Amino acid sequence: MALPWAFVLLPALFFLSSSVTNLFFSNSSSNGSGGRCSLCPQSPEVSFCPLSPEVSPCSQSPEVPYIVSTTYRTAYHFQPPRNWINDPCGLMYYKGIYHNFYQYNPHCALWCWGDIAWGHSVSTDLVNWIQLEPVIEPDNPSDIDGCWTGSATILSGGQPVILYTGVSRDNCQVQNLLFPKNPSDPYLREWTKAGNNPVIQPVVPGLNRSCFRDPTTGWIGPDGLWRIAVGAQLYSYNAALLYKSEDFLSWTRVDHPLYSHNLSNMWECPDFFAVLPGNNSGLDMSVSIPRGAKHALKMSVGYFDKYLIGVYDLKRDAFVPDTIVDDCRLWLRIDYGDFYASKSFFDSKKGRRIIWGWSQEADCRSDDVAKGWAGIHTIPRTIWLDSDGKQLLQWPVDEIESLRTNEINHQGLELNKGDMFEINGVDTFQADVEIYFELTSINAAEPFNPSWLLDPEKHCCEAGASVHGGIGPFGLVILASNNMDEHTVVHFRVYKSQQKYMILMCSDLRRSSIRPSRYTPAYGGFFELDLAKERKISLRTLIDRSAVESFGGGGRVCITSRVYPAVLADVGRAHMYAFNNGSATVRVPQLSAWTMRNAHVNVENGRSAI
Ligand code: DQQ
């Protein structure tokens, strides 16, 4: 049985070279009974469907000491100066400005029934942001209990509009429309709620009217009319319901959904977009889509953002997945970690599609109140379809590289079983690390068991970094204290499945903090790689204090994690290592790392800058 693990560094005993040391794994702290693994995965506290109207409104967050509110605050991820955020809503590029609208509680650091408004920030580079006034707050019968998630669409004449879910009394969810008061203002500071709101009511046979929300960005359908999809739970199935309109004002439901499924939980925050296999240029859904394009349908379900690849069948006006997989546990995920409610948009400035999601805190609500803030958005990622047409790839937008400084490089390292190579010279709490692992042989790959695909988190618990394998585990140990009682591991393991190779990537948080009551699972996902052709597996990890975003295999598996190491608060210094604990030697032909500077993210009073 795989035991919970702890490793202790004994450099004097296993010293190999000036910088590569041997890794000594100890399970002495294990209780041998599954220990922390039995807690993995745990459910985070916040659950959204159905939302309970009994959640009481919260009071103003108390004044907290500066140190508490800043220790785990990210330095280059998107978050407002204070209070709660969740889903990214209407993202768009308009008149030279990027806009991020988001679910926001202007009153405190908790999600509270009746409080949720739309925050608004603007940027010229997707890195530095200025916070503006919230654009909408609940003040109307059609959104009196909350202005929930929605999307922006730029209409054919260039005019932006927003559709969002309003929660009216008794948790009845409806769709509302917003217009900018002054479309010539590139900052779009003020918006007006349409007089005829709600423009879509929950009147569908069998619809649960408390599970009818999160309209997508509009696209042009086969008849030249606008289409949107809305996430819905009906008595016997879950769906992205389809609506059409000529003018975006009056909407008719199409008599069949865009797509539906009878097993999974409610589909929140659907997203529907076109992609070209092997081409990282984005496609604009409000113009005609070229031949050969495929479509991706993403839905936020359970605790993950899942997606299907298929085609938009113009005759049937419906999404048809390339492969029907009944068990939605097997659906691919945009991110295998703490990442939810993502939304993508077409960036007309650079001709790419960008996606980002919400990463919620994994500490306690009382910590959030003490910090005075909760929730971040991930780094915006370019998203496109792999050349095999089967899976989406993601990579942090290039703009984020403008924050890189103090570059360090290593070439030609060799990591034998048990080796650790310390990466020095960068700020280990704010870093961007890119590393290639080259396999010296693929013969030692262990057999793959397809049942692992059903629960990759469980397999990451069982096959942790201390469990020796054939090829792997190898990867990065980050945010490590001197005696290793705290550390986070991002690692790979290679398996052979008939003629192909399956790579497991884990982001193991089980030892990420000695503080109690954090949510510390081992996240994981699998991807396929043709190792007979390409022997290198890449890993890029962005570390930003309490946020760790990792991209494996060129963006095939992405895992976002939230960590709260005591070493960050108490010591202010941590270690970072490349390691190998598999029997096959792994080469590192290239390792680059940078310190990441602070971005200018929604600094308070920033709005005076425009
Ligand atoms: N968050 C919003 C809902 C959405 C959920 C409420 C997903 O509209 O379904 O804040 O995180």
XYZ file of N, CA and C in Angstrom, residues 18-101:
252
model
N 27.968 19.299 -6.544
C 27.805 20.522 -5.779
C 26.335 20.881 -5.660
N 25.492 20.470 -6.599
C 24.112 20.916 -6.502
C 23.087 19.806 -6.609
N 23.436 18.645 -7.127
C 22.460 17.562 -7.164
C 22.644 16.712 -5.928
N 21.619 16.594 -5.138
C 21.714 15.795 -3.922
C 20.735 14.636 -4.020
N 20.897 13.685 -3.137
C 19.996 12.545 -3.176
C 18.813 12.768 -2.259
N 17.719 12.283 -2.690
C 16.483 12.487 -1.948
C 16.272 11.296 -1.027
N 16.091 11.566 0.219
C 15.864 10.483 1.165
C 14.404 10.516 1.547
N 13.698 9.475 1.243
C 12.272 9.450 1.532
C 12.021 8.707 2.831
N 11.241 9.295 3.668
C 10.949 8.654 4.942
C 9.449 8.563 5.101
N 8.974 7.436 5.588
C 7.549 7.389 5.912
C 7.370 7.266 7.420
N 8.385 7.764 8.143
C 8.338 7.601 9.587
C 7.154 8.327 10.216
N 6.666 9.386 9.569
C 5.550 10.100 10.186
C 4.199 9.507 9.791
N 4.247 8.436 9.003
C 2.979 7.876 8.540
C 2.257 7.118 9.654
N 0.962 7.164 9.611
C 0.219 6.354 10.567
C -0.187 5.026 9.943
N 0.226 4.832 8.693
C 0.051 3.544 8.029
C -1.388 3.167 7.738
N -2.305 4.115 7.948
C -3.705 3.723 7.766
C -4.381 4.490 6.644
N -3.569 5.028 5.781
C -4.169 5.842 4.717
C -4.101 7.311 5.101
N -4.098 7.598 6.389
C -3.894 8.937 6.945
C -4.539 10.025 6.121
N -3.734 10.982 5.695
C -4.262 12.134 4.979
C -4.919 11.709 3.672
N -4.467 10.566 3.140
C -5.044 10.135 1.864
C -6.531 9.849 1.984
N -6.953 9.421 3.169
C -8.371 9.119 3.293
C -9.200 10.405 3.211
N -8.538 11.540 3.404
C -9.254 12.815 3.314
C -9.247 13.359 1.890
N -8.764 12.586 0.962
C -8.475 13.145 -0.353
C -9.282 12.401 -1.411
N -10.087 13.044 -2.232
C -10.353 14.478 -2.227
C -11.483 14.841 -1.261
N -11.396 16.039 -0.780
C -12.425 16.563 0.128
C -13.291 17.541 -0.651
N -14.441 17.832 -0.157
C -15.238 18.841 -0.857
C -14.962 20.209 -0.279
N -14.717 21.202 -1.140
C -14.621 22.563 -0.616
C -15.972 22.981 -0.023
N -15.941 23.997 0.810
C -17.163 24.377 1.528
C -18.265 24.938 0.643
N -17.836 25.688 -0.386
C -18.840 26.435 -1.134
C -19.469 25.545 -2.195
N -20.762 25.493 -2.232
C -21.398 24.716 -3.287
C -22.473 25.598 -3.890
N -22.706 25.475 -5.167
C -23.551 26.469 -5.804
C -24.911 26.002 -6.277
N -25.127 24.697 -6.393
C -26.418 24.325 -6.956
C -27.067 23.219 -6.135
N -28.239 23.400 -5.609
C -28.966 24.666 -5.610
C -28.455 25.572 -4.489
N -28.477 26.846 -4.744
C -28.020 27.788 -3.718
C -29.124 27.976 -2.701
N -28.725 28.072 -1.475
C -29.786 28.162 -0.491
C -30.005 29.607 -0.078
N -31.227 30.081 -0.234
C -31.536 31.467 0.108
C -31.394 31.751 1.600
N -31.206 30.673 2.394
C -31.095 30.919 3.849
C -29.740 31.489 4.256
N -28.740 31.455 3.353
C -27.421 31.968 3.736
C -27.584 33.425 4.159
N -27.132 33.730 5.345
C -27.432 35.070 5.843
C -26.465 36.098 5.274
N -26.941 37.323 5.103
C -26.055 38.368 4.616
C -24.951 38.615 5.641
N -23.769 38.962 5.217
C -22.690 39.147 6.205
C -22.416 40.616 6.420
N -21.809 40.869 7.532
C -21.542 42.261 7.854
C -20.202 42.666 7.251
N -19.899 43.892 7.331
C -18.640 44.479 6.864
C -17.451 43.712 7.457
N -16.397 43.438 6.662
C -15.257 42.727 7.242
C -14.531 43.630 8.231
N -14.048 43.017 9.332
C -13.392 43.848 10.334
C -12.056 44.363 9.802
N -11.558 45.394 10.392
C -10.230 45.879 10.017
C -9.212 44.829 10.446
N -8.305 44.456 9.570
C -7.331 43.423 9.940
C -5.917 43.973 9.785
N -4.989 43.429 10.569
C -3.624 43.934 10.449
C -3.105 43.734 9.029
N -2.309 44.642 8.549
C -1.790 44.638 7.186
C -1.139 43.302 6.845
N -0.367 42.754 7.784
C 0.388 41.541 7.507
C -0.534 40.358 7.177
N -1.659 40.255 7.900
C -2.589 39.149 7.666
C -3.193 39.255 6.268
N -3.496 40.474 5.871
C -4.172 40.605 4.588
C -3.203 40.494 3.419
N -1.907 40.625 3.650
C -0.996 40.632 2.504
C -0.156 39.369 2.346
N 0.022 38.582 3.387
C 0.955 37.456 3.292
C 0.633 36.532 2.126
N -0.617 36.109 2.039
C -0.986 35.152 0.998
C -1.602 35.823 -0.222
N -1.622 37.124 -0.191
C -2.195 37.857 -1.322
C -1.285 37.683 -2.529
N -1.879 37.422 -3.683
C -1.054 37.179 -4.860
C -0.467 38.499 -5.364
N 0.656 38.367 -6.074
C 1.362 39.566 -6.531
C 1.101 39.866 -7.995
N 0.676 38.842 -8.763
C 0.438 39.117 -10.188
C -0.791 38.378 -10.738
N -1.630 37.862 -9.845
C -2.912 37.318 -10.288
C -3.984 38.388 -10.123
N -5.087 38.197 -10.828
C -6.170 39.175 -10.761
C -6.966 39.011 -9.468
N -7.065 40.055 -8.694
C -7.998 40.095 -7.564
C -8.271 41.547 -7.223
N -9.467 41.843 -6.711
C -9.746 43.223 -6.332
C -9.007 43.578 -5.042
N -8.954 44.841 -4.680
C -8.209 45.227 -3.477
C -8.743 44.546 -2.218
N -10.012 44.297 -2.161
C -10.593 43.665 -0.985
C -11.884 42.938 -1.388
N -12.420 42.168 -0.443
C -13.732 41.503 -0.614
C -13.672 40.240 -1.476
N -14.864 39.712 -1.694
C -15.037 38.413 -2.368
C -15.127 38.577 -3.890
N -14.448 37.673 -4.637
C -14.795 37.526 -6.062
C -14.968 36.047 -6.386
N -15.815 35.796 -7.391
C -15.838 34.457 -7.990
C -15.813 34.574 -9.503
N -16.755 34.051 -10.219
C -16.630 33.836 -11.661
C -16.199 35.065 -12.470
N -15.287 34.861 -13.451
C -15.113 35.903 -14.468
C -16.401 35.949 -15.291
N -16.908 37.149 -15.596
C -18.159 37.229 -16.356
C -17.856 37.732 -17.754
N -18.317 38.930 -18.099
C -18.075 39.358 -19.478
C -16.633 39.783 -19.686
N -15.885 38.982 -20.398
C -14.541 39.395 -20.785
C -14.615 39.920 -22.201
N -13.955 41.022 -22.467
C -13.940 41.478 -23.867
C -12.829 42.487 -24.111
N -12.527 42.665 -25.397
C -11.580 43.682 -25.833
C -12.397 44.702 -26.592
N -12.366 45.951 -26.146
C -13.223 46.971 -26.750
C -12.464 48.288 -26.831
N -12.357 48.820 -28.028
C -11.703 50.116 -28.256
C -10.351 50.214 -27.549
N -9.529 49.187 -27.685
C -8.157 49.231 -27.144
C -8.049 48.833 -25.684
N -9.156 48.440 -25.055
C -9.134 48.133 -23.616
C -9.681 46.726 -23.370
N -8.993 45.967 -22.497
C -9.552 44.691 -22.032
C -10.431 44.967 -20.813
N -11.586 44.317 -20.808
C -12.508 44.474 -19.674
C -12.662 43.132 -18.978
N -12.592 43.151 -17.668
C -12.964 41.967 -16.891
C -14.111 42.359 -15.968
N -15.269 41.750 -16.200
C -16.399 41.900 -15.272
C -16.418 40.622 -14.448
